[in-house]
Short mmCIF file of C-alpha atoms and ligand atoms in Angstrom, two decimals:
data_model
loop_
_atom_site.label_atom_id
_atom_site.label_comp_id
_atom_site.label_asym_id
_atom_site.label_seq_id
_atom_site.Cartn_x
_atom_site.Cartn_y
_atom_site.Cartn_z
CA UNK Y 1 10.95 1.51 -10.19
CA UNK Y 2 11.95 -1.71 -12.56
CA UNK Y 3 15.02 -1.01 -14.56
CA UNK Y 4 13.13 -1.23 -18.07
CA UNK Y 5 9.12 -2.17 -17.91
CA UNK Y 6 8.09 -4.26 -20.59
CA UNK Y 7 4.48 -4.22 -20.16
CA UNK Y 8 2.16 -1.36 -21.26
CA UNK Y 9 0.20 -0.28 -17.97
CA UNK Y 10 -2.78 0.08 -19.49
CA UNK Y 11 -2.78 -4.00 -20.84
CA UNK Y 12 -3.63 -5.54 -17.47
CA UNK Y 13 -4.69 -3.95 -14.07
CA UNK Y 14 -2.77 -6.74 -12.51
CA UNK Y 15 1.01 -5.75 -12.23
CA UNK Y 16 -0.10 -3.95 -9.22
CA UNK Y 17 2.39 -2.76 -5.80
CA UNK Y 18 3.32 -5.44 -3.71
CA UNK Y 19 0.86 -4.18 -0.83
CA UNK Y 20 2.85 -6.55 1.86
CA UNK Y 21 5.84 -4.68 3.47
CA UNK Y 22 8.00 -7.22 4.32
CA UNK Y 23 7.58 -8.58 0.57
CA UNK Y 24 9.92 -5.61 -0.73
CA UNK Y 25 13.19 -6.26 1.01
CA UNK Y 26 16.16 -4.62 -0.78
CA UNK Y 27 19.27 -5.64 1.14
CA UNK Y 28 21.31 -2.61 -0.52
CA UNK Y 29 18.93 -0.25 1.20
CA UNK Y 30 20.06 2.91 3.66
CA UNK Y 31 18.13 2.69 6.72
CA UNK Y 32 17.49 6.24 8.34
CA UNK Y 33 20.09 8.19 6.63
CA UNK Y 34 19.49 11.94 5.89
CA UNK Y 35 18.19 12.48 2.72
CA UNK Y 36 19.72 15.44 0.36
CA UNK Y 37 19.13 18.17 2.52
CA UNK Y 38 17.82 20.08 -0.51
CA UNK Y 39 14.83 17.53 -0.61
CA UNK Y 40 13.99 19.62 2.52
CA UNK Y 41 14.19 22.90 0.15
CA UNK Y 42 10.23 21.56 -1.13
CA UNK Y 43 8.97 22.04 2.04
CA UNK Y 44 9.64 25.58 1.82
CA UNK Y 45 6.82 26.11 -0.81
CA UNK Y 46 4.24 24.54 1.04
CA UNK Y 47 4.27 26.43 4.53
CA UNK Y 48 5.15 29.60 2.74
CA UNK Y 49 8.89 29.99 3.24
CA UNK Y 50 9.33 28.57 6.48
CA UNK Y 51 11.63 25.70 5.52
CA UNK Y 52 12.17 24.66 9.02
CA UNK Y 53 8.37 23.83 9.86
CA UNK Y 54 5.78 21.55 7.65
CA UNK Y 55 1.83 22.37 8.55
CA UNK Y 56 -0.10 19.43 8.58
CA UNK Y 57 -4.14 20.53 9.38
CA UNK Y 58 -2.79 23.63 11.08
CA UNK Y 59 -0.12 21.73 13.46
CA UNK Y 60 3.69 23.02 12.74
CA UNK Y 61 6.14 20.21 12.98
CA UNK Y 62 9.83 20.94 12.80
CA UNK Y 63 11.89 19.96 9.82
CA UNK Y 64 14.87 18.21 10.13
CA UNK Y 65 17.79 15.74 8.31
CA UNK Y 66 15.45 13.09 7.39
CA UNK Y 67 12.08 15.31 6.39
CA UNK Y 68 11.28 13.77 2.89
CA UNK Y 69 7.53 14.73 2.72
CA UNK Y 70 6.71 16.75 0.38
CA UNK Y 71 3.77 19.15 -0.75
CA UNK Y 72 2.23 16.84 -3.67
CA UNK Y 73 1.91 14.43 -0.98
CA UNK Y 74 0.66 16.28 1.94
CA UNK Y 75 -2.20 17.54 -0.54
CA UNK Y 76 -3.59 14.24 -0.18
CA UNK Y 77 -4.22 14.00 3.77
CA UNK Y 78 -7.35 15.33 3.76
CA UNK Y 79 -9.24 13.83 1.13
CA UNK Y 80 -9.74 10.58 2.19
CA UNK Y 81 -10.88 8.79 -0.36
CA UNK Y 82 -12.43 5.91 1.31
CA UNK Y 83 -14.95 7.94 2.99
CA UNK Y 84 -16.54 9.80 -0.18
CA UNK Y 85 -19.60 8.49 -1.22
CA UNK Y 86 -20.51 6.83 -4.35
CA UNK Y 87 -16.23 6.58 -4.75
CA UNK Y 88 -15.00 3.14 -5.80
CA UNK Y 89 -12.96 2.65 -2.20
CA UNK Y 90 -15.90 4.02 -0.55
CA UNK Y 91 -18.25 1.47 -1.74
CA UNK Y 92 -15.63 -1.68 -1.20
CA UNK Y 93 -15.28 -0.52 2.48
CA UNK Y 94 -18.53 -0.34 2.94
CA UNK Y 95 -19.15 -4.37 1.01
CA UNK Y 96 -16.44 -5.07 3.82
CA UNK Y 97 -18.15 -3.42 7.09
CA UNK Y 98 -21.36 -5.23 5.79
CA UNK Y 99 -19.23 -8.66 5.99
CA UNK Y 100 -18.86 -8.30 9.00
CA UNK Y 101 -21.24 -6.68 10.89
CA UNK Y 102 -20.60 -7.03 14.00
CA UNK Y 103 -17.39 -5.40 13.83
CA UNK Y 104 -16.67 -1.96 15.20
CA UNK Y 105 -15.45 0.18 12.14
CA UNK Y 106 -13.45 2.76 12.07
CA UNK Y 107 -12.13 5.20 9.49
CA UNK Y 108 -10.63 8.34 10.96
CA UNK Y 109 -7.55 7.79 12.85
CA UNK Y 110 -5.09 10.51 11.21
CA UNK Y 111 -2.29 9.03 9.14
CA UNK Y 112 0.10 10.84 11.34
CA UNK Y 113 2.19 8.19 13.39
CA UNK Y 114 5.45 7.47 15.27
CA UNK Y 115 7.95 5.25 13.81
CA UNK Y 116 7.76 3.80 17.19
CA UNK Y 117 4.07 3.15 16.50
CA UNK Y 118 4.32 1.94 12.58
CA UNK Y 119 7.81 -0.26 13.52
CA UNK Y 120 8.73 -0.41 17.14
CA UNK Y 121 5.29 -1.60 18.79
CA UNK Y 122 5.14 -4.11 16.03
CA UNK Y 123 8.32 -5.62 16.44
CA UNK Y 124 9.71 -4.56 13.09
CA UNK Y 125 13.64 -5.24 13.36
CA UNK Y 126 15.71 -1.93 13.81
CA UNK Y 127 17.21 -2.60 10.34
CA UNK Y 128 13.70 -3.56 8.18
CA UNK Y 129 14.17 -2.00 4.68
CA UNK Y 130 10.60 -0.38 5.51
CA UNK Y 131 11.83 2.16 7.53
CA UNK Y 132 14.45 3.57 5.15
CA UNK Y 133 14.31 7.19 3.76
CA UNK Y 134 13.92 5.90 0.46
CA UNK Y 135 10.64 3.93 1.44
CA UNK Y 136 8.77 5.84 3.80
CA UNK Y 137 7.80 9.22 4.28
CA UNK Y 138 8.41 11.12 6.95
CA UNK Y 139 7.88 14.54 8.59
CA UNK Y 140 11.06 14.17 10.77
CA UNK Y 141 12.88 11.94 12.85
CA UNK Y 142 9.94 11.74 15.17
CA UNK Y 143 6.82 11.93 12.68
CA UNK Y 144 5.86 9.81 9.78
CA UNK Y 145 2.83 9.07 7.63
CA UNK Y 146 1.95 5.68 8.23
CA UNK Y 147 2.99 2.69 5.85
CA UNK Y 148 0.71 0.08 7.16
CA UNK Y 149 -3.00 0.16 8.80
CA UNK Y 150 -1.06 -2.54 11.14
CA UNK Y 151 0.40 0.95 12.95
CA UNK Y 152 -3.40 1.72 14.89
CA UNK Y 153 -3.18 -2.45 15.98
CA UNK Y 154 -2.00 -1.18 19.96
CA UNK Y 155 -4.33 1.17 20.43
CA UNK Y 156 -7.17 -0.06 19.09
CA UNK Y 157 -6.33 -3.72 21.06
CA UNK Y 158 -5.82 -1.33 23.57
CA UNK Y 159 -9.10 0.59 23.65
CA UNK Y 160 -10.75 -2.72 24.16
CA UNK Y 161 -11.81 -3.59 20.66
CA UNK Y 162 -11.71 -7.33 19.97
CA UNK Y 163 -13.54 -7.17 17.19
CA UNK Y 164 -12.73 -4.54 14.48
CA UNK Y 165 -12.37 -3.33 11.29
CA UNK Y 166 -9.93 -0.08 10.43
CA UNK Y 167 -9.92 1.45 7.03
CA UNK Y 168 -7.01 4.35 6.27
CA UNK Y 169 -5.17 5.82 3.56
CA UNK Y 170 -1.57 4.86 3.64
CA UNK Y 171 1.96 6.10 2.19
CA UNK Y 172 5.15 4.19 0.67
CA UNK Y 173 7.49 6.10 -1.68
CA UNK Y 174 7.58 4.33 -4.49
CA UNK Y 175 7.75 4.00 -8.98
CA UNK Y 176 5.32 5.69 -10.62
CA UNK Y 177 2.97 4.12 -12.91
CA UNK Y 178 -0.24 2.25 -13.82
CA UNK Y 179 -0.48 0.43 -10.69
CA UNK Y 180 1.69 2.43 -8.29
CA UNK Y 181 1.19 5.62 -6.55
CA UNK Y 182 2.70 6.50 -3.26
CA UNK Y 183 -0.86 6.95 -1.45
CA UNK Y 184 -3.44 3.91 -1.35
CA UNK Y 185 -5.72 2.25 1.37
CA UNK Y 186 -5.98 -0.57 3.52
CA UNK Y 187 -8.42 -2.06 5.61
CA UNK Y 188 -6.94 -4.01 8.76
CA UNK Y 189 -9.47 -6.54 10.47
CA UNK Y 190 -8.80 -8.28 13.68
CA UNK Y 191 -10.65 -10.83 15.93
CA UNK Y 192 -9.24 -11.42 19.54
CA UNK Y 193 -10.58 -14.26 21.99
CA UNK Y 194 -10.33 -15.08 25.47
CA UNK Y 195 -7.26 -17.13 26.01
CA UNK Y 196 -8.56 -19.74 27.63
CA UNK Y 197 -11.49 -23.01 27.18
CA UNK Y 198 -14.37 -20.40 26.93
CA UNK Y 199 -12.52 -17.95 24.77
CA UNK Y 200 -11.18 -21.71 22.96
CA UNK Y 201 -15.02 -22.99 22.44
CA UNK Y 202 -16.21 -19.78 20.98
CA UNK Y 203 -13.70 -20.07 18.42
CA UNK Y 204 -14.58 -24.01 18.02
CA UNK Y 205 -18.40 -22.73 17.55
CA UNK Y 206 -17.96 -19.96 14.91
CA UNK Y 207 -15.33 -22.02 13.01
CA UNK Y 208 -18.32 -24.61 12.92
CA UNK Y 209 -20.84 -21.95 11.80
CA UNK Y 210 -18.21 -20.94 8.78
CA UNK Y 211 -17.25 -24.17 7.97
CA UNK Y 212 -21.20 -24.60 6.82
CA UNK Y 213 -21.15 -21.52 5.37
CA UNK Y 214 -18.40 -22.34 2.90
CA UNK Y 215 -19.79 -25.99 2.30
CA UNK Y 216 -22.89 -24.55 0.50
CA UNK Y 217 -20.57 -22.58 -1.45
CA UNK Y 218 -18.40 -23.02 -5.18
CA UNK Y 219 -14.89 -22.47 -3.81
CA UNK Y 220 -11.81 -24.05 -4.33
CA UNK Y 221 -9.29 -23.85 -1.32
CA UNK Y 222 -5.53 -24.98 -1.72
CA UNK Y 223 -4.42 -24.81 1.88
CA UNK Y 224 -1.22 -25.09 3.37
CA UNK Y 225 -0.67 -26.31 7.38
CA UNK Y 226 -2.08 -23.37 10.03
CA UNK Y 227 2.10 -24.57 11.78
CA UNK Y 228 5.04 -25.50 10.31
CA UNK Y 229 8.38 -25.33 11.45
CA UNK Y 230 8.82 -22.28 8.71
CA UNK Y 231 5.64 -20.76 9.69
CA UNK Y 232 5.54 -21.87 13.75
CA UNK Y 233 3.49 -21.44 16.60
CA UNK Y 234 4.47 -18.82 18.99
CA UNK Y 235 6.33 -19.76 22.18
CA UNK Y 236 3.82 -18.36 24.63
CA UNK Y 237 0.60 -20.22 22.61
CA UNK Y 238 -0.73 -23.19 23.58
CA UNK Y 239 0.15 -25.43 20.12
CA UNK Y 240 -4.01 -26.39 19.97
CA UNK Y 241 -5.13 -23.24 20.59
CA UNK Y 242 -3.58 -21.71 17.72
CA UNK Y 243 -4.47 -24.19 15.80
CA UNK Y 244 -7.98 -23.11 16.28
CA UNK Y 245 -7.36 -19.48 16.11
CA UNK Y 246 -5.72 -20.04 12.88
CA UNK Y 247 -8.21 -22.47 11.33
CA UNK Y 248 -10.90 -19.37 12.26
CA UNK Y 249 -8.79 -17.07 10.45
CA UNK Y 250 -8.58 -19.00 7.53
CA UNK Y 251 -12.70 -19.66 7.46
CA UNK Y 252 -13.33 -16.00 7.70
CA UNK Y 253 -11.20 -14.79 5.07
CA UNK Y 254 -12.60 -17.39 2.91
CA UNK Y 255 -15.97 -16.79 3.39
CA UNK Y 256 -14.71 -12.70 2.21
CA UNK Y 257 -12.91 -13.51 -0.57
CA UNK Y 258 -16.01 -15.60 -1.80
CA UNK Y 259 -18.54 -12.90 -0.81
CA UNK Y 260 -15.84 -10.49 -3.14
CA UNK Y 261 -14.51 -12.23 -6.09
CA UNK Y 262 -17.57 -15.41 -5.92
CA UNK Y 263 -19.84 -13.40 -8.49
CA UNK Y 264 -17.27 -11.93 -10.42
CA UNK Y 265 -15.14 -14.69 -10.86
CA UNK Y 266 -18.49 -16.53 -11.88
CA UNK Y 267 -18.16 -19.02 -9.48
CA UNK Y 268 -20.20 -22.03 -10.35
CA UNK Y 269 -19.61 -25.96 -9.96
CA UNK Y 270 -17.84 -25.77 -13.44
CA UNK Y 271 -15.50 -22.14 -12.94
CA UNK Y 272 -15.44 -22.67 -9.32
CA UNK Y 273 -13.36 -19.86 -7.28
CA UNK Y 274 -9.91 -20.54 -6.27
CA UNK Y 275 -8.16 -19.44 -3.37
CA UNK Y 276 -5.10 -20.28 -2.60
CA UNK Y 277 -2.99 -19.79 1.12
CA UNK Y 278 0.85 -19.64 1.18
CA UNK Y 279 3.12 -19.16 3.73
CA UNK Y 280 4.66 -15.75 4.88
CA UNK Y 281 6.57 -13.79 7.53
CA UNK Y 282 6.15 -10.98 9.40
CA UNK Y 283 7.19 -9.33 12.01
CA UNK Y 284 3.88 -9.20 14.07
CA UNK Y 285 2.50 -12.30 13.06
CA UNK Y 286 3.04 -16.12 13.47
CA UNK Y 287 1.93 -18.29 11.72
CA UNK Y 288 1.12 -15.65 8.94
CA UNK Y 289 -0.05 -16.33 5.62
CA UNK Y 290 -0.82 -14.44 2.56
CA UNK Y 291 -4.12 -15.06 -0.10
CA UNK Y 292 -4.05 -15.19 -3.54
CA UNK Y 293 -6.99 -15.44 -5.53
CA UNK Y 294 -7.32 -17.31 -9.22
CA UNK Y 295 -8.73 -14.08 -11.60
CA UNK Y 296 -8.57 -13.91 -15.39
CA UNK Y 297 -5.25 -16.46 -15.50
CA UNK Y 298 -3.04 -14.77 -12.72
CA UNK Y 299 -3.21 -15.79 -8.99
CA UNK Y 300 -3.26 -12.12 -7.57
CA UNK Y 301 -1.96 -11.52 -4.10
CA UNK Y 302 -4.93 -10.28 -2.44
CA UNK Y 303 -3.94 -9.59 1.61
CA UNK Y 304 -1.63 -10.08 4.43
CA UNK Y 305 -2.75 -11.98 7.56
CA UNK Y 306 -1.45 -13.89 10.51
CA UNK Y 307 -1.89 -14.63 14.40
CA UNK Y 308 -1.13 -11.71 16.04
CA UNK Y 309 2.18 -11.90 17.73
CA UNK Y 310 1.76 -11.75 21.68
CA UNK Y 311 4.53 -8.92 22.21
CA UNK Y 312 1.91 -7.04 20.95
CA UNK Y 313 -1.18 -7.80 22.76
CA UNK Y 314 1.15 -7.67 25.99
CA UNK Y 315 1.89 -3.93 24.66
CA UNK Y 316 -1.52 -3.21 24.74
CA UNK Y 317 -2.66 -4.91 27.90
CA UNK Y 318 -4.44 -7.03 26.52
CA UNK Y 319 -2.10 -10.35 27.44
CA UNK Y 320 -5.02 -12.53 28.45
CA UNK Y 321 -6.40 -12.26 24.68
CA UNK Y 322 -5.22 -14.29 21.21
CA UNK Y 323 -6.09 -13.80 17.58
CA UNK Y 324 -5.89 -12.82 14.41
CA UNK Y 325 -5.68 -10.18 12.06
CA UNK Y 326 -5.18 -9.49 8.28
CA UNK Y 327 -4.47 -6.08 6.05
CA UNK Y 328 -5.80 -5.61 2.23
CA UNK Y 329 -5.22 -3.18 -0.38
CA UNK Y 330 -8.29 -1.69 -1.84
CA UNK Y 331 -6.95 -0.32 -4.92
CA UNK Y 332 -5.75 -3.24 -5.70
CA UNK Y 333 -8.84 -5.32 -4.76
CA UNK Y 334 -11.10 -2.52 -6.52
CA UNK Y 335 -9.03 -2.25 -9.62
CA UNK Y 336 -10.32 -5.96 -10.55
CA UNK Y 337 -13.95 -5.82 -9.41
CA UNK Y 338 -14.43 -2.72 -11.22
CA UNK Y 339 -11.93 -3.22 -13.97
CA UNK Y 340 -10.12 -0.01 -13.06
CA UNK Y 341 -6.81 0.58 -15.27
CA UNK Y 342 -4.85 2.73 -14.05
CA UNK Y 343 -4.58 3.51 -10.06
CA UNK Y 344 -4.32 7.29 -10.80
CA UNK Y 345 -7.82 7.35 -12.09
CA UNK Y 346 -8.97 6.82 -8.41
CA UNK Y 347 -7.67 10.15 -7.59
CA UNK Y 348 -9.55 11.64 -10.68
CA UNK Y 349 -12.17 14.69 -9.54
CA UNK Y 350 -13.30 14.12 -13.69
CA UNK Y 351 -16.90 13.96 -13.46
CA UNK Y 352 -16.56 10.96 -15.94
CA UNK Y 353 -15.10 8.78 -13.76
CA UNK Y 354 -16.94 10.16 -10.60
CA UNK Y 355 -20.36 10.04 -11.81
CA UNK Y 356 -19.92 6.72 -13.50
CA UNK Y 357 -20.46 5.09 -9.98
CA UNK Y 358 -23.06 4.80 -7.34
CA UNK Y 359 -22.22 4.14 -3.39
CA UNK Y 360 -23.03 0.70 -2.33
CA UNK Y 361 -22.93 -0.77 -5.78
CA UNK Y 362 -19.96 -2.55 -8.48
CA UNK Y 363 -20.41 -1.42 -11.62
CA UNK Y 364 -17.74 -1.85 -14.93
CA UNK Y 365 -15.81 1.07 -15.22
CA UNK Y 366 -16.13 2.34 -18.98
CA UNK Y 367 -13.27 3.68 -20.30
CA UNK Y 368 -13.37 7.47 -21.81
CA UNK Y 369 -11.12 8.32 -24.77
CA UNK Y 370 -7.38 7.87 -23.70
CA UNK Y 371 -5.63 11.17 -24.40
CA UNK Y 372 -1.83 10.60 -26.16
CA UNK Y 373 1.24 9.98 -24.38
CA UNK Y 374 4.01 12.75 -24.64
CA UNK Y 375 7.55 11.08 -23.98
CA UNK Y 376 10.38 13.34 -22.33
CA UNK Y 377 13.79 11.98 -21.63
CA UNK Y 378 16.46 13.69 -19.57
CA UNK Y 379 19.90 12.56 -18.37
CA UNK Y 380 22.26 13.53 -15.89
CA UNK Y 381 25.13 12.84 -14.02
CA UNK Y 382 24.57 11.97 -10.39
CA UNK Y 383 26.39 13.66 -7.50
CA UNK Y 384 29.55 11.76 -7.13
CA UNK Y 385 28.84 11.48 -3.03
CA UNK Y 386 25.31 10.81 -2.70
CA UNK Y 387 23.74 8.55 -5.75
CA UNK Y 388 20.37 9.37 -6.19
CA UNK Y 389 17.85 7.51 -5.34
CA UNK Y 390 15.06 6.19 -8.41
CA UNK Y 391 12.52 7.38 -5.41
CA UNK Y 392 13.97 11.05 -4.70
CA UNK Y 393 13.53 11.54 -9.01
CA UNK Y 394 9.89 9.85 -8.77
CA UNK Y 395 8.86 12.57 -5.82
CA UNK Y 396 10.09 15.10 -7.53
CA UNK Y 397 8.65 14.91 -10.76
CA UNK Y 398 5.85 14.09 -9.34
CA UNK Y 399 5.67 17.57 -7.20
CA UNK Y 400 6.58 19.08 -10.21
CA UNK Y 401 3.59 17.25 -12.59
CA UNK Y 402 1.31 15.91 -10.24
CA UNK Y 403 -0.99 13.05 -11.75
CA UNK Y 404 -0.52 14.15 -15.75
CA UNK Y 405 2.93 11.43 -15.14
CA UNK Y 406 1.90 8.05 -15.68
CA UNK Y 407 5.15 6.37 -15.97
CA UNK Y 408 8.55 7.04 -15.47
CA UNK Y 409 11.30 4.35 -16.36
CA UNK Y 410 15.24 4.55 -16.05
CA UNK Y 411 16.27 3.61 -19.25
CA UNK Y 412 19.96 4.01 -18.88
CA UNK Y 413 22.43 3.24 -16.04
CA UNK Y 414 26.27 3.31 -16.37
CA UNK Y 415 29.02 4.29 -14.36
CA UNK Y 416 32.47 6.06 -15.83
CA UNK Y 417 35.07 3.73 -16.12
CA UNK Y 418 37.83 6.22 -15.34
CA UNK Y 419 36.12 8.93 -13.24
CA UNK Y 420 33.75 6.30 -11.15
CA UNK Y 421 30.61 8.72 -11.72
CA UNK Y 422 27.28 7.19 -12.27
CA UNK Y 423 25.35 8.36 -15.18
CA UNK Y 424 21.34 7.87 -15.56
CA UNK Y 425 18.23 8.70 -18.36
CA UNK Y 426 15.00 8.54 -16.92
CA UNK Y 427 12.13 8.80 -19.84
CA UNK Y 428 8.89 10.33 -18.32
CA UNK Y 429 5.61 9.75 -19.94
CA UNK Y 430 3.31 12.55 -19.72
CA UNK Y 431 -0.31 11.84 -19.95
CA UNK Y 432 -3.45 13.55 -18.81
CA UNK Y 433 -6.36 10.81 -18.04
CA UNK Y 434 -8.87 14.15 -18.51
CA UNK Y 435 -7.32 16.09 -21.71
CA UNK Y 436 -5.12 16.78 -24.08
CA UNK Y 437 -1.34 18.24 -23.50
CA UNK Y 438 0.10 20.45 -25.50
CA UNK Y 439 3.28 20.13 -26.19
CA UNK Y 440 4.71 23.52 -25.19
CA UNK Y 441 3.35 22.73 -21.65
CA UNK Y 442 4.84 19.82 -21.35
CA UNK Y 443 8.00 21.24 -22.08
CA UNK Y 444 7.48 23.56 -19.47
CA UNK Y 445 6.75 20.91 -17.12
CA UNK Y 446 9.79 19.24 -18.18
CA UNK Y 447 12.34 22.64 -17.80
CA UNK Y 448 10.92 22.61 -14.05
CA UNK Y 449 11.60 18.73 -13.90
CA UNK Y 450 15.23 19.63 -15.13
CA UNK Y 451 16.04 22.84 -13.21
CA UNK Y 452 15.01 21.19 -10.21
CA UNK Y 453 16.68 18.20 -10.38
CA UNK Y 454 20.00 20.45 -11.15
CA UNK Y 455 19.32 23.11 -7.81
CA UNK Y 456 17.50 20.44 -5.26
CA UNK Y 457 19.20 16.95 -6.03
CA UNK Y 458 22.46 18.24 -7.17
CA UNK Y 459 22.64 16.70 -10.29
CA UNK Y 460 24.56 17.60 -13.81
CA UNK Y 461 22.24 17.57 -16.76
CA UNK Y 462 24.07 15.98 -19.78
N1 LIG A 501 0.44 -4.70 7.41
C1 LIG A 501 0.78 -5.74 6.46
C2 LIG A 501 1.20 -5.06 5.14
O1 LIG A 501 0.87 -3.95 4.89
C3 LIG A 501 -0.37 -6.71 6.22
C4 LIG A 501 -0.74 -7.52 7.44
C5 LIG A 501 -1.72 -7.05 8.33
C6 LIG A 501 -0.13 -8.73 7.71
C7 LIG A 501 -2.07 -7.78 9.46
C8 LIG A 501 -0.47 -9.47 8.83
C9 LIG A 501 -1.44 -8.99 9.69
O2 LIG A 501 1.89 -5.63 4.35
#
């Protein structure tokens, strides 16, 4: 949530969620601490009174100190929007697969992981700001909904896969509005070879069949070195071979990006395409990189990518193997080649947007007539003990209001001078994308908003 958002959401498609984990680092962060325990309380209306269990596709899981899931987001599981067809994600996934064809795909591992699996196997720190309460979602201590397609890397290495593409809906608790909901979808891609001269020339021989691929092309490429001593090689690599294995990273995500953004960004020897690599870090990569793309006057982060770190090949006994792999948003992705404003409307059942588009092709989204905004403020004092969170107000409200909020903002912050408690206004912008509101329902909306803020987070309404 920014403090005070300056920008209307529906002006530009491009303020959109930083998709990269490690990008969001907030140092004041609480890792793992209970939540409220009367967060819990919204489980209770989901699995019909039985506050101590959450059902998740007919599988009870205990409840405990740190269960922050709630209904609103559970409702999402099953729809899986990147497998309906004709559906905006659908269609990008597919333009993906058809990159790469020889890839396996895959699309139905269930978004129920381990922390062990989404952190731990990954070599996430025990401290990353990722796995705090107030970032992630999770079921209990044991359970969460995965933040990252990067979770599935293991098993799928260790299934055998060396060549693969994995598409899944992922969840981060985060602000609400125009470009940020706390469910969207990734695709993870990842290329292992051999670790040794044959595994070394096959990599030589398809970076030589990409490198022609690119030269026919109008692209503009600002690189940056595959090593660096910010960016290095990792201990157990041999320096040359991951320069290659970088280099073939690098040619293949190039060759996407143009097969994406080439017609829309009307690539030609005068508007030529440009993408640009810059160094990054995480914690299951090295070197690792991130790609921006150059699309109506904004470079616009477009994915996460990096050679994968051997700790986790080892963990999935694969240790003879090296490579790469990369994670991109779709939304994000689809919101440009689409012109999509608002990330809600991919949730939208309307038959407007729905019908607008056909599987396996990129159309213009026309807008329909924008319905008017009703504004609702509400201020309260926060418990003295536990400050609330900007993310425990956004959940609720959004259990309470589902997708007619498309904005909240804090608009006032102060703490007593004499009595040390902190006091905050939140203004919540109520807007249907399918109809009008009437004003008595939104006030409705708004009393629930209130009441429940005052019996599950504790708070004193001003
Ligand atoms: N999982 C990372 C993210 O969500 C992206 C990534 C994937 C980075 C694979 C490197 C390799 O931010």
């Amino acid at each position: 949530m920014k403090f005070v958002r300056v920008s209307s959401v529906f002006e530009s498609p491009f303020h959109l969620p930083c998709m990269l984990q490690t990008a969001r680092i907030l140092p004041s962060r609480l890792f793992l601490t209970p939540c409220a325990p009367s967060t819990r309380r919204w489980i209770s209306g989901l699995s019909s009174g039985l506050s101590n269990h959450v059902e998740i596709s007919g599988v009870r899981y205990p409840t405990d100190a740190i269960t922050n899931v709630t209904p609103a987001i559970l409702g999402k599981l099953p729809l899986r929007l990147h497998t309906q067809p004709g559906h905006p994600l659908s269609t990008l996934r597919s333009l993906i697969e058809a990159h790469y064809p020889d890839y396996a795909h895959l699309s139905s591992l269930s978004p129920l992981v381990t922390p062990y699996k989404n952190f731990d196997e990954l070599s996430f720190p025990k401290d990353h700001p990722g796995r705090a309460v107030t970032d992630s979602y999770y079921v209990n201590k044991d359970m969460m909904l995965r933040t990252h397609t990067s979770a599935h890397e293991v098993e799928v290495f260790r299934a055998g896969e060396t060549k693969w593409l994995l598409t899944a809906d992922v969840y981060r608790r985060d602000e609400i509005d125009g470009s940020h909901y706390p469910v969207f979808h990734q695709m993870e891609g990842a290329r292992l070879f051999s670790a040794d001269a044959a595994g070394m020339r096959e990599c030589e021989e398809d970076n030589a069949r990409l490198r022609q691929q690119l030269a026919r092309s109008d692209i503009v490429i600002e690189d940056v070195p595959h090593i660096s001593p910010t960016n290095p090689v990792q201990p157990s690599h041999d320096p040359r071979h991951a320069e290659l294995v970088a280099k073939n990273l690098k040619l293949s995500l190039n060759t996407l990006m143009l097969k994406l953004f080439g017609g829309v960004a009307g690539s030609s020897s005068e508007n030529p395409l440009r993408v640009r690599w810059i160094e990054a870090y995480f914690p299951f990569t090295s070197p690792s990189f991130e790609v921006e793309v150059f699309f109506q006057g904004k470079w616009l982060e477009i994915l996460g990518t990096g050679v994968v770190r051997q700790a986790t090949l080892d963990t999935a006994g694969v240790a003879n193997k090296m490579g790469w792999a990369f994670g991109l948003g779709l939304e994000r992705i689809a919101m440009i080649l689409y012109s999509i404003p608002d990330i809600r409307l991919f949730w939208s059942t309307d038959p407007r947007f729905l019908s607008q588009f056909e599987e396996g092709k990129i159309t213009t989204f026309r807008p329909y007539s924008k319905y008017p905004s009703c504004f609702k403020d509400v201020s309260f004092w926060s418990p003295k003990d536990q400050p609330l969170h900007e993310n425990d107000f956004c959940d609720l409200v959004r259990d309470v209001a589902g997708d007619i909020v498309e904005d909240v903002e804090k608009i006032d912050n102060f703490v007593h001078p004499k009595t040390g408690r902190t006091s905050m206004c939140f203004r919540i912008n109520y807007r249907s994308m399918d109809r009008s509101l009437s004003n008595e329902e939104v006030n409705a909306i708004q009393a629930q908003v209130v009441s429940r803020l005052r019996d599950q987070l504790g708070v004193e309404i001003r």
